[in-house]
Short mmCIF file of C-alpha atoms in Angstrom, two decimals:
data_model
loop_
_atom_site.label_atom_id
_atom_site.label_comp_id
_atom_site.label_asym_id
_atom_site.label_seq_id
_atom_site.Cartn_x
_atom_site.Cartn_y
_atom_site.Cartn_z
CA MET A 1 49.55 3.51 3.45
CA SER A 2 50.71 2.62 6.95
CA GLY A 3 52.56 -0.47 7.43
CA SER A 4 49.82 -2.45 9.72
CA PRO A 5 48.31 -5.21 7.97
CA ALA A 6 44.77 -5.28 6.84
CA ILE A 7 44.07 -8.50 8.03
CA VAL A 8 44.99 -10.30 11.04
CA ALA A 9 43.79 -13.29 12.06
CA ARG A 10 45.49 -15.50 15.51
CA ASP A 11 44.31 -18.78 16.59
CA LEU A 12 41.19 -18.62 14.71
CA VAL A 13 38.75 -21.25 15.90
CA LYS A 14 35.28 -21.72 14.45
CA GLU A 15 33.29 -24.93 16.11
CA PHE A 16 29.46 -25.59 14.54
CA VAL A 17 27.30 -27.83 16.63
CA VAL A 18 25.53 -30.51 14.03
CA SER A 19 22.19 -32.03 15.18
CA HIS A 20 21.61 -35.19 13.44
CA SER A 21 17.58 -35.17 14.30
CA GLY A 22 17.78 -31.74 12.53
CA ALA A 23 15.15 -30.91 15.13
CA ASN A 24 13.87 -27.20 14.66
CA SER A 25 10.82 -27.35 16.33
CA LEU A 26 9.87 -27.52 19.73
CA LYS A 27 7.67 -30.88 19.18
CA THR A 28 10.21 -32.68 17.99
CA THR A 29 12.98 -31.27 20.51
CA ILE A 30 10.45 -32.57 23.16
CA LEU A 31 9.79 -35.65 21.61
CA TRP A 32 13.34 -36.72 20.81
CA PHE A 33 14.76 -35.01 23.82
CA ARG A 34 16.48 -38.33 24.95
CA ARG A 35 17.38 -39.28 21.41
CA ALA A 36 18.83 -35.87 20.45
CA ARG A 37 22.50 -36.45 18.89
CA VAL A 38 24.31 -33.57 19.14
CA GLU A 39 28.14 -33.43 17.56
CA THR A 40 30.51 -30.67 17.49
CA LEU A 41 32.46 -29.86 14.44
CA ARG A 42 35.31 -27.90 14.62
CA VAL A 43 35.85 -26.44 11.33
CA LEU A 44 38.72 -23.83 11.68
CA ASP A 45 41.22 -25.39 14.07
CA GLY A 46 43.98 -22.83 14.84
CA VAL A 47 44.23 -20.17 11.85
CA SER A 48 46.68 -17.68 12.17
CA PHE A 49 47.95 -15.13 9.51
CA ASP A 50 48.39 -11.63 8.52
CA ILE A 51 47.53 -9.87 5.24
CA ALA A 52 49.00 -6.62 4.26
CA ARG A 53 47.30 -3.46 2.71
CA GLY A 54 46.86 -4.03 -1.09
CA THR A 55 47.55 -7.79 -1.48
CA CYS A 56 45.07 -10.20 -3.23
CA VAL A 57 44.85 -13.15 -1.14
CA ALA A 58 43.38 -16.43 -2.64
CA VAL A 59 41.96 -19.23 -0.55
CA ILE A 60 42.00 -22.60 -1.60
CA GLY A 61 41.27 -26.05 -0.60
CA LYS A 62 38.88 -29.21 -0.54
CA ASN A 63 34.98 -28.63 -0.02
CA GLY A 64 34.56 -28.74 3.76
CA ALA A 65 38.06 -27.29 4.25
CA GLY A 66 36.79 -24.14 5.71
CA LYS A 67 37.34 -21.59 2.96
CA SER A 68 33.68 -20.28 3.47
CA THR A 69 33.60 -20.05 7.09
CA LEU A 70 36.63 -18.00 7.22
CA LEU A 71 35.45 -15.65 4.57
CA ALA A 72 31.78 -15.53 7.09
CA LEU A 73 33.96 -14.93 9.95
CA LEU A 74 35.95 -12.03 8.02
CA ALA A 75 32.41 -10.36 7.32
CA LYS A 76 31.05 -10.69 11.21
CA VAL A 77 28.67 -13.20 9.92
CA TYR A 78 30.23 -15.70 12.71
CA ARG A 79 31.53 -15.05 15.88
CA PRO A 80 34.67 -16.87 15.99
CA THR A 81 34.39 -19.96 18.94
CA SER A 82 38.25 -18.88 20.06
CA GLY A 83 40.96 -16.62 18.82
CA VAL A 84 40.53 -12.98 17.01
CA ILE A 85 40.05 -11.87 13.10
CA ARG A 86 40.34 -7.93 12.80
CA ALA A 87 40.03 -6.28 9.66
CA GLU A 88 41.13 -2.64 9.40
CA GLY A 89 38.63 -0.55 7.40
CA ARG A 90 35.34 -1.07 5.67
CA ILE A 91 34.59 -4.81 4.35
CA ALA A 92 32.33 -5.17 1.49
CA PRO A 93 31.26 -9.01 0.73
CA LEU A 94 30.43 -9.46 -2.80
CA LEU A 95 26.75 -10.71 -2.81
CA GLU A 96 25.98 -13.77 -4.16
CA LEU A 97 23.45 -13.53 -7.26
CA GLY A 98 20.68 -10.99 -5.81
CA ALA A 99 21.01 -11.90 -2.10
CA GLY A 100 19.56 -8.82 -0.41
CA PHE A 101 17.60 -7.75 -3.97
CA HIS A 102 13.97 -8.08 -3.33
CA PRO A 103 11.89 -9.15 -6.46
CA ASP A 104 9.65 -6.61 -6.30
CA LEU A 105 11.62 -3.56 -6.11
CA THR A 106 12.76 -1.88 -9.20
CA GLY A 107 16.80 -2.10 -9.31
CA LEU A 108 17.38 1.69 -8.06
CA GLU A 109 15.72 1.24 -5.10
CA ASN A 110 17.18 -2.19 -4.64
CA VAL A 111 20.72 -0.57 -5.36
CA PHE A 112 20.19 2.25 -2.34
CA PHE A 113 19.11 -0.99 -0.02
CA ASN A 114 22.13 -2.65 -1.06
CA GLY A 115 24.19 0.41 -0.44
CA VAL A 116 22.98 1.05 2.74
CA ILE A 117 22.93 -2.57 4.34
CA LEU A 118 26.87 -2.62 2.78
CA GLY A 119 27.40 0.43 4.95
CA LEU A 120 26.83 3.53 2.66
CA SER A 121 24.75 6.46 3.71
CA ARG A 122 21.73 7.33 1.36
CA LYS A 123 23.77 10.57 0.81
CA GLU A 124 26.81 8.45 -0.29
CA ILE A 125 24.58 6.15 -2.79
CA SER A 126 23.10 9.44 -4.71
CA ARG A 127 26.77 10.49 -5.58
CA ARG A 128 27.44 7.28 -6.92
CA ILE A 129 24.20 6.19 -8.16
CA ASP A 130 25.13 6.74 -11.91
CA ARG A 131 28.06 5.14 -11.98
CA ILE A 132 26.85 2.24 -10.48
CA VAL A 133 23.91 2.15 -13.07
CA GLU A 134 26.41 2.74 -16.00
CA PHE A 135 29.18 0.26 -14.38
CA SER A 136 26.10 -2.57 -14.44
CA GLU A 137 24.88 -1.93 -18.16
CA ILE A 138 21.21 -2.32 -17.25
CA GLY A 139 20.15 0.75 -18.83
CA SER A 140 16.67 1.95 -18.53
CA SER A 141 15.52 -1.37 -16.92
CA ILE A 142 16.83 0.11 -13.93
CA ASP A 143 13.55 1.56 -13.14
CA ALA A 144 11.85 -1.90 -13.45
CA PRO A 145 11.40 -4.42 -10.78
CA VAL A 146 14.17 -6.78 -10.58
CA ARG A 147 11.93 -9.56 -11.05
CA THR A 148 12.11 -9.11 -14.46
CA TYR A 149 16.02 -9.31 -14.66
CA SER A 150 17.93 -12.30 -15.80
CA SER A 151 20.33 -13.87 -13.69
CA GLY A 152 23.30 -12.17 -15.63
CA MET A 153 21.84 -8.56 -14.71
CA LEU A 154 21.01 -9.39 -10.92
CA ALA A 155 24.68 -10.57 -11.14
CA ARG A 156 26.05 -7.06 -12.50
CA LEU A 157 24.07 -4.69 -10.79
CA GLY A 158 25.14 -6.91 -7.25
CA PHE A 159 28.71 -6.58 -8.61
CA ALA A 160 28.29 -2.92 -9.40
CA VAL A 161 27.33 -2.00 -6.07
CA ALA A 162 29.85 -3.83 -4.27
CA VAL A 163 32.90 -2.23 -5.89
CA HIS A 164 31.64 1.33 -5.63
CA MET A 165 31.64 0.78 -1.79
CA ASP A 166 35.11 2.04 -1.90
CA ALA A 167 35.82 -0.22 0.67
CA GLU A 168 39.20 -1.30 2.06
CA ILE A 169 38.80 -5.14 1.82
CA LEU A 170 36.56 -7.02 -0.79
CA LEU A 171 35.58 -10.27 0.00
CA VAL A 172 34.69 -12.75 -2.95
CA ASP A 173 33.55 -16.05 -2.66
CA GLU A 174 34.06 -18.38 -5.84
CA VAL A 175 35.04 -16.77 -9.13
CA LEU A 176 33.45 -14.00 -11.11
CA SER A 177 31.26 -15.50 -13.60
CA VAL A 178 28.71 -12.50 -13.88
CA GLY A 179 28.37 -12.38 -17.66
CA ASP A 180 29.84 -12.00 -20.85
CA LEU A 181 33.27 -12.28 -21.70
CA GLN A 182 33.14 -8.16 -21.85
CA PHE A 183 31.76 -7.65 -18.65
CA GLU A 184 34.13 -10.15 -17.01
CA ARG A 185 36.88 -8.31 -18.32
CA LYS A 186 35.30 -5.07 -17.06
CA CYS A 187 35.31 -6.46 -13.56
CA ILE A 188 39.11 -7.68 -13.66
CA ARG A 189 39.89 -4.38 -14.92
CA ARG A 190 37.70 -2.73 -11.87
CA ILE A 191 39.27 -4.96 -9.21
CA GLU A 192 42.67 -4.06 -10.39
CA GLU A 193 42.00 -0.58 -10.19
CA PHE A 194 41.01 -1.56 -6.35
CA ARG A 195 44.31 -3.24 -6.19
CA GLU A 196 45.96 -0.20 -7.43
CA SER A 197 44.28 2.33 -5.01
CA GLY A 198 45.61 -0.13 -1.71
CA GLY A 199 42.53 -2.16 -1.51
CA THR A 200 42.69 -5.54 -0.09
CA ILE A 201 40.96 -8.65 -1.83
CA PHE A 202 40.42 -11.83 -0.13
CA PHE A 203 38.84 -14.62 -2.48
CA VAL A 204 37.91 -18.11 -2.46
CA SER A 205 38.37 -20.13 -5.41
CA HIS A 206 38.77 -23.47 -7.03
CA HIS A 207 39.59 -22.71 -10.05
CA LEU A 208 43.44 -22.82 -9.85
CA ASP A 209 44.26 -20.76 -12.96
CA THR A 210 42.56 -17.83 -11.89
CA VAL A 211 44.46 -17.97 -8.71
CA ARG A 212 47.41 -18.28 -10.49
CA LYS A 213 46.57 -15.36 -12.58
CA VAL A 214 44.98 -12.95 -9.81
CA ALA A 215 46.51 -13.69 -6.42
CA ASP A 216 49.53 -12.39 -4.94
CA ARG A 217 49.11 -14.95 -2.09
CA CYS A 218 47.51 -18.19 -1.42
CA ILE A 219 46.79 -19.87 1.34
CA TRP A 220 45.62 -23.50 1.39
CA LEU A 221 43.31 -24.59 3.95
CA LYS A 222 43.11 -28.36 4.67
CA ASP A 223 40.78 -29.53 7.62
CA GLY A 224 40.55 -26.61 9.14
CA ARG A 225 44.44 -25.79 9.47
CA ILE A 226 47.00 -23.70 6.89
CA GLU A 227 48.75 -26.56 5.05
CA ALA A 228 50.57 -24.09 2.84
CA ASP A 229 50.89 -20.14 2.50
CA GLY A 230 52.79 -18.07 0.37
CA ASP A 231 53.61 -17.55 -3.38
CA PRO A 232 50.36 -18.59 -5.51
CA ALA A 233 52.65 -20.65 -8.07
CA GLU A 234 53.90 -22.56 -5.32
CA VAL A 235 51.26 -23.50 -3.02
CA THR A 236 49.00 -24.12 -5.99
CA ALA A 237 51.32 -26.79 -7.77
CA LEU A 238 51.85 -28.38 -3.95
CA TYR A 239 48.23 -28.58 -4.07
CA GLU A 240 47.60 -30.23 -7.66
CA ASP A 241 50.72 -32.76 -6.66
CA ARG A 242 49.09 -33.57 -3.64
CA MET A 243 45.82 -34.05 -4.94
CA GLY A 244 46.95 -36.45 -7.65
CA ARG A 245 46.89 -34.63 -10.65
CA MET B 1 22.69 -4.09 25.92
CA VAL B 2 23.98 -0.30 25.80
CA ALA B 3 26.58 -1.48 23.70
CA GLU B 4 23.93 -3.58 21.08
CA LEU B 5 22.10 -0.11 21.08
CA LYS B 6 24.76 2.10 20.33
CA GLU B 7 25.32 -0.71 17.32
CA LEU B 8 21.47 -0.23 16.53
CA TRP B 9 21.93 3.37 16.33
CA ARG B 10 25.00 3.30 14.01
CA PHE B 11 23.02 1.17 11.45
CA ARG B 12 19.70 3.55 12.15
CA GLU B 13 19.71 4.40 8.40
CA LEU B 14 19.79 0.85 7.26
CA LEU B 15 16.69 0.59 9.97
CA TRP B 16 14.54 3.58 8.32
CA THR B 17 15.48 2.22 4.71
CA MET B 18 14.15 -1.25 5.88
CA VAL B 19 11.10 0.35 7.00
CA GLU B 20 10.71 2.21 3.78
CA ARG B 21 11.07 -1.03 1.89
CA GLU B 22 8.69 -2.82 3.83
CA ILE B 23 6.08 -0.14 3.47
CA ARG B 24 6.44 0.04 -0.28
CA ILE B 25 6.66 -3.74 -0.87
CA ARG B 26 3.18 -3.80 1.12
CA TYR B 27 1.69 -1.08 -0.76
CA LYS B 28 3.22 -1.24 -4.44
CA ASN B 29 1.29 -4.44 -5.87
CA SER B 30 -1.96 -2.59 -5.26
CA VAL B 31 -2.47 0.62 -6.32
CA GLY B 32 -5.17 0.51 -3.41
CA GLY B 33 -2.92 -1.18 -0.89
CA PHE B 34 -3.55 0.59 1.93
CA LEU B 35 -7.31 0.44 1.50
CA TRP B 36 -7.67 -3.02 0.90
CA SER B 37 -5.70 -3.71 4.26
CA LEU B 38 -8.41 -1.79 5.89
CA ILE B 39 -11.30 -4.06 4.63
CA ASN B 40 -10.31 -6.92 7.35
CA PRO B 41 -10.98 -4.78 10.37
CA LEU B 42 -14.02 -2.78 8.52
CA VAL B 43 -15.54 -6.07 7.89
CA THR B 44 -15.34 -7.26 11.25
CA VAL B 45 -16.57 -4.46 12.78
CA LEU B 46 -19.38 -4.44 10.55
CA VAL B 47 -20.27 -7.97 11.24
CA MET B 48 -19.90 -7.16 15.02
CA THR B 49 -22.05 -4.55 14.95
CA VAL B 50 -24.82 -6.25 13.05
CA VAL B 51 -24.72 -9.45 15.44
CA PHE B 52 -24.71 -7.57 18.61
CA LYS B 53 -26.84 -4.95 17.70
CA TYR B 54 -29.77 -6.58 16.13
CA LEU B 55 -29.09 -10.55 16.88
CA VAL B 56 -27.76 -9.93 20.66
CA GLY B 57 -29.93 -6.56 21.01
CA ASN B 58 -27.01 -4.74 22.70
CA GLN B 59 -28.25 -0.82 22.73
CA THR B 60 -25.15 0.48 23.29
CA GLU B 61 -24.73 3.36 20.77
CA ASN B 62 -21.95 3.89 18.26
CA PHE B 63 -20.94 0.44 19.19
CA ALA B 64 -18.59 0.03 16.10
CA ALA B 65 -16.39 2.98 17.38
CA TYR B 66 -16.01 1.44 20.38
CA ILE B 67 -15.31 -2.23 19.13
CA LEU B 68 -12.91 -0.29 16.05
CA ALA B 69 -10.90 1.46 19.03
CA ALA B 70 -9.95 -1.70 20.40
CA TYR B 71 -9.55 -3.88 17.35
CA LEU B 72 -7.54 -1.75 15.42
CA PRO B 73 -4.88 -1.76 18.30
CA TYR B 74 -4.98 -5.39 18.58
CA MET B 75 -4.80 -5.68 14.81
CA PHE B 76 -1.49 -4.16 15.02
CA PHE B 77 -0.18 -6.08 18.09
CA GLN B 78 -0.91 -9.38 15.95
CA PHE B 79 0.48 -8.62 12.93
CA ALA B 80 3.55 -7.03 14.23
CA VAL B 81 4.39 -10.27 16.01
CA MET B 82 3.32 -12.73 13.66
CA ASP B 83 5.13 -10.63 10.69
CA ALA B 84 8.19 -10.54 12.86
CA ALA B 85 8.16 -14.12 13.74
CA GLN B 86 9.42 -15.25 10.18
CA SER B 87 11.65 -12.12 9.77
CA ILE B 88 14.69 -13.68 10.64
CA LEU B 89 13.74 -16.75 8.84
CA VAL B 90 13.02 -15.61 5.44
CA SER B 91 16.21 -13.27 5.26
CA LEU B 92 18.42 -16.46 6.43
CA PRO B 93 20.51 -16.20 3.15
CA LEU B 94 21.19 -12.64 3.64
CA LEU B 95 22.44 -12.86 7.03
CA ARG B 96 24.55 -15.78 6.23
CA LYS B 97 26.48 -13.08 3.80
CA ILE B 98 26.96 -9.89 5.61
CA TYR B 99 26.84 -8.48 8.80
CA PHE B 100 24.25 -5.73 10.02
CA PRO B 101 22.50 -5.65 13.57
CA ARG B 102 20.19 -8.95 13.07
CA GLU B 103 17.33 -6.75 15.28
CA ILE B 104 17.11 -4.55 12.35
CA LEU B 105 14.90 -7.23 10.57
CA PRO B 106 12.50 -7.79 12.89
CA LEU B 107 12.19 -4.18 14.50
CA ALA B 108 11.94 -2.87 10.54
CA ILE B 109 8.64 -5.07 10.38
CA ILE B 110 7.23 -3.91 13.53
CA LEU B 111 7.86 -0.41 12.90
CA SER B 112 6.30 -0.68 9.19
CA ASN B 113 3.14 -2.24 11.04
CA PHE B 114 3.24 0.78 14.02
CA ILE B 115 2.99 3.27 10.40
CA HIS B 116 0.36 1.27 8.96
CA PHE B 117 -1.74 1.24 12.29
CA VAL B 118 -1.22 5.10 12.52
CA LEU B 119 -2.59 5.62 9.16
CA ALA B 120 -5.57 3.24 9.89
CA LEU B 121 -6.34 5.44 13.14
CA ALA B 122 -6.60 8.30 10.95
CA VAL B 123 -9.25 6.71 8.82
CA PHE B 124 -10.54 5.86 12.43
CA PHE B 125 -10.69 9.57 13.36
CA ALA B 126 -12.04 10.32 9.76
CA TYR B 127 -14.55 7.74 10.39
CA LEU B 128 -15.94 9.41 13.54
CA LEU B 129 -16.34 12.64 11.93
CA VAL B 130 -18.24 11.12 8.91
CA VAL B 131 -20.56 9.41 11.63
CA TYR B 132 -20.83 13.01 13.66
CA LEU B 133 -21.79 14.91 10.28
CA ILE B 134 -24.77 12.75 9.77
CA HIS B 135 -25.38 12.19 13.66
CA PRO B 136 -24.70 15.61 15.34
CA GLY B 137 -23.90 13.90 18.53
CA VAL B 138 -20.57 13.65 20.59
CA TRP B 139 -17.68 15.71 18.80
CA PRO B 140 -15.42 13.03 17.49
CA PHE B 141 -12.28 14.45 18.93
CA GLN B 142 -12.00 14.00 23.47
CA ILE B 143 -9.24 16.34 25.47
CA THR B 144 -8.04 13.02 26.41
CA THR B 145 -7.12 11.85 22.56
CA LEU B 146 -4.13 14.05 23.67
CA TRP B 147 -3.00 11.12 25.52
CA LEU B 148 -2.65 8.99 22.54
CA PRO B 149 0.77 9.13 21.81
CA VAL B 150 1.74 7.86 25.48
CA LEU B 151 -0.54 4.52 24.46
CA LEU B 152 1.04 4.47 21.32
CA VAL B 153 4.49 3.98 22.83
CA VAL B 154 3.64 1.90 25.62
CA ASN B 155 1.64 -0.52 22.76
CA LEU B 156 4.60 0.22 20.48
CA ALA B 157 7.34 -0.94 23.47
CA LEU B 158 5.00 -4.21 24.15
CA ALA B 159 5.10 -5.19 20.36
CA ALA B 160 8.61 -4.75 20.07
CA GLY B 161 9.50 -6.83 23.18
CA VAL B 162 6.95 -9.90 22.12
CA GLY B 163 8.41 -9.51 18.07
CA LEU B 164 11.87 -9.50 19.18
CA ALA B 165 11.37 -12.88 21.67
CA VAL B 166 9.17 -14.51 19.24
CA ALA B 167 11.50 -13.74 16.23
CA ALA B 168 14.56 -15.19 18.13
CA LEU B 169 12.65 -18.28 19.34
CA ASN B 170 10.62 -18.94 16.05
CA THR B 171 14.25 -18.78 13.88
CA PHE B 172 15.13 -22.37 16.07
CA TYR B 173 11.73 -23.74 16.68
CA GLU B 174 9.49 -22.97 13.68
CA ASP B 175 6.53 -24.06 15.65
CA VAL B 176 6.94 -21.08 17.84
CA LYS B 177 4.84 -19.04 15.84
CA TYR B 178 1.89 -21.65 15.78
CA ILE B 179 1.61 -21.37 19.85
CA VAL B 180 1.76 -17.90 19.63
CA GLY B 181 -1.02 -17.73 17.06
CA VAL B 182 -3.06 -20.05 19.24
CA ILE B 183 -2.49 -17.57 22.39
CA LEU B 184 -2.75 -14.65 20.65
CA TYR B 185 -6.50 -15.73 19.53
CA LEU B 186 -7.19 -16.41 23.34
CA MET B 187 -6.21 -13.13 24.22
CA PHE B 188 -8.44 -11.57 21.41
CA PHE B 189 -11.01 -12.87 23.86
CA LEU B 190 -9.71 -12.11 26.93
CA SER B 191 -9.38 -8.62 26.57
CA PRO B 192 -12.25 -6.34 26.25
CA ILE B 193 -12.26 -5.79 22.16
CA MET B 194 -15.79 -7.04 21.46
CA TYR B 195 -17.32 -6.44 24.74
CA PHE B 196 -16.48 -3.53 27.08
CA SER B 197 -14.55 -3.84 30.52
CA GLU B 198 -17.63 -3.17 32.25
CA ASN B 199 -18.95 -6.35 31.48
CA VAL B 200 -16.40 -7.99 33.20
CA ARG B 201 -16.50 -5.42 36.19
CA TYR B 202 -20.12 -5.95 36.37
CA SER B 203 -20.80 -9.48 35.72
CA SER B 204 -22.97 -11.15 38.28
CA ALA B 205 -20.52 -14.00 38.13
CA LEU B 206 -17.59 -11.98 39.27
CA GLN B 207 -18.83 -10.02 42.27
CA GLY B 208 -17.03 -9.75 45.79
CA PRO B 209 -13.44 -9.78 46.64
CA MET B 210 -13.07 -13.07 44.48
CA GLY B 211 -14.52 -10.72 41.42
CA ASP B 212 -11.94 -7.83 42.43
CA LEU B 213 -9.31 -9.76 42.09
CA VAL B 214 -10.09 -11.06 38.82
CA TYR B 215 -10.72 -8.03 37.25
CA ARG B 216 -7.17 -6.53 38.86
CA LEU B 217 -5.54 -9.68 37.13
CA TYR B 218 -7.47 -9.21 34.07
CA HIS B 219 -6.79 -5.69 33.55
CA LEU B 220 -2.94 -6.50 34.34
CA ASN B 221 -2.66 -8.24 31.25
CA PRO B 222 -1.05 -5.55 28.69
CA ILE B 223 -3.58 -6.24 25.73
CA ALA B 224 -6.46 -5.88 27.83
CA ALA B 225 -5.44 -3.06 29.64
CA LEU B 226 -4.38 -1.25 25.92
CA ALA B 227 -7.80 -2.19 24.84
CA THR B 228 -9.42 -0.48 27.28
CA ALA B 229 -7.28 2.60 27.34
CA TYR B 230 -7.86 3.36 23.87
CA ARG B 231 -11.43 3.12 24.56
CA LYS B 232 -11.47 5.62 27.43
CA VAL B 233 -9.03 7.80 25.75
CA LEU B 234 -10.13 8.23 22.32
CA LEU B 235 -14.06 7.87 22.49
CA ALA B 236 -16.49 9.54 24.87
CA PRO B 237 -17.49 7.57 28.13
CA GLN B 238 -20.71 5.70 27.23
CA ALA B 239 -23.06 3.92 29.33
CA VAL B 240 -22.96 -0.14 28.63
CA TYR B 241 -25.56 -2.59 28.94
CA VAL B 242 -24.37 -5.35 31.32
CA GLU B 243 -26.93 -8.35 31.39
CA GLY B 244 -29.85 -6.42 30.13
CA ARG B 245 -28.79 -3.93 32.74
CA LYS B 246 -27.52 -0.30 32.04
CA VAL B 247 -24.15 0.40 33.85
CA PRO B 248 -22.28 3.74 34.08
CA PRO B 249 -18.87 3.92 32.04
CA LEU B 250 -15.77 3.11 34.42
CA PRO B 251 -13.28 6.27 34.55
CA MET B 252 -9.68 5.59 33.36
CA ASP B 253 -7.94 3.86 35.58
CA TRP B 254 -4.35 5.63 35.15
CA GLY B 255 -2.62 3.38 38.32
CA ASN B 256 -3.59 0.08 36.67
CA PHE B 257 -2.03 2.02 33.10
CA ALA B 258 1.09 3.09 34.84
CA VAL B 259 2.02 -0.74 36.24
CA VAL B 260 0.88 -2.24 32.57
CA SER B 261 3.55 0.42 30.97
CA LEU B 262 6.06 -1.02 33.33
CA ILE B 263 5.37 -4.36 32.69
CA CYS B 264 5.43 -3.34 29.04
CA LEU B 265 8.91 -1.94 29.24
CA ALA B 266 9.79 -5.10 31.15
CA VAL B 267 8.81 -7.31 28.01
CA LEU B 268 10.76 -5.06 25.63
CA VAL B 269 14.10 -5.28 27.73
CA GLY B 270 13.56 -8.64 28.31
CA GLY B 271 12.71 -9.58 24.82
CA TYR B 272 15.49 -7.63 23.40
CA ALA B 273 17.84 -9.37 26.27
CA LEU B 274 16.70 -12.91 24.84
CA PHE B 275 17.31 -11.73 21.15
CA ASN B 276 20.62 -10.43 21.47
CA ARG B 277 21.61 -13.81 23.51
CA LEU B 278 20.39 -15.84 20.39
CA LYS B 279 21.41 -13.49 17.14
CA TRP B 280 24.62 -14.90 16.94
CA ARG B 281 23.34 -18.34 16.39
CA PHE B 282 20.79 -17.46 13.88
CA VAL B 283 23.05 -18.23 10.87
CA GLU B 284 24.52 -21.21 12.75
CA ARG B 285 20.71 -23.07 13.19
CA PRO B 286 21.01 -26.95 12.39
#
């Protein structure tokens, strides 16, 4: 393990153009040409940090503070308006409930598809397929179309694929509520294994208890800027204090 | 653009997986999924044959084959473009979560339509063979059929270029697909699909230097040029009835086809460039 950080952000700025007319047809654009009101919204306003390998970082803050935008920038879904964000190694975003699953395909076919989208080759997936299926506890339903799955099964399958990616960085939006208590424990165990092997976790959460329990470091985002950054116990205490609790 | 292509190459496995997935979805829900999709062109050709042969009184032999040879490529182009138009919009939730080259979505749809088209061509040759066995006349395979791969490549380039551009624009302006639908409908009648290019060339309304110019411009339209090219390459030359007169078939105009190939290449490069300009804003659309 080298000393270089896993994630580097420097003066990260992200602006979105918000249109009030909601124009998304040529017709409206032409008809409303004069009245188009367009506004730029600065969601992230100069965010900088270094995250060392093997850290579990939690990002907290109010809705609209820029948490999810930060996660999306890290996943390369957005391009920063200015500044840089760089991650070393493969990133595995934990997909939301079955995002990227096609209802008519079987669980197995979807696992392959999901794995390839996350950057594995089919050979690599074949090698892990047994472990993924076992972890997901889906059993023989793996050969049934996923439209027959319950939401818990979908979430477990999605989680199983993401954690078997052998990625260096795991991105998690919102807390893991992927099923029963037993499966949640299994997920937490798996995440701990992942950290022990030097993996970095970057997660967004509103659950301060989870943050205190899991994270090594906590970043508080407020109006697109870092309000506090450091020990989870201190930052969450400050956050609760300021939120008037 | 070179960097974009390198990135696309790096993700080629995802592209193949998506093409495979599209085809699976297409044929999964019905055992005869592929056969069902052939019903539309077959019924159209049947109706056209009846109308032209018995109602209009066109005596061209084996008329159905000549319609199919031009209609199947047109169908491919139409479905590829219209399916690609929606490809980004339907996958927006996925795009908001994860990175991969965005062009993979429309390209996978266009390629799966292309594979479907090639399968339909196989059925087309089977049809020619059946006709031959019933009415032995002209052998179903011409020596010029060897040019088919060239036509397919040019056709694919055109579909990919237009499909990428339409997919990108339709993401921001959702009515683009309706406009494109109307243009495609016009193209259908502006191209020699239900009639022959000879009908345009020998039309009494289009004689003299003005007529020559109109014919040239008419065949610079890639869809028209491709329709004629498929006919000339896949089927035996055949005399055509124009306004009641029997006229000799025109030879394949390779000079024009070369120009059209360049146009298709330009469309591909232009469409991809437009897509790349817009692709980072897909997830930020208002």
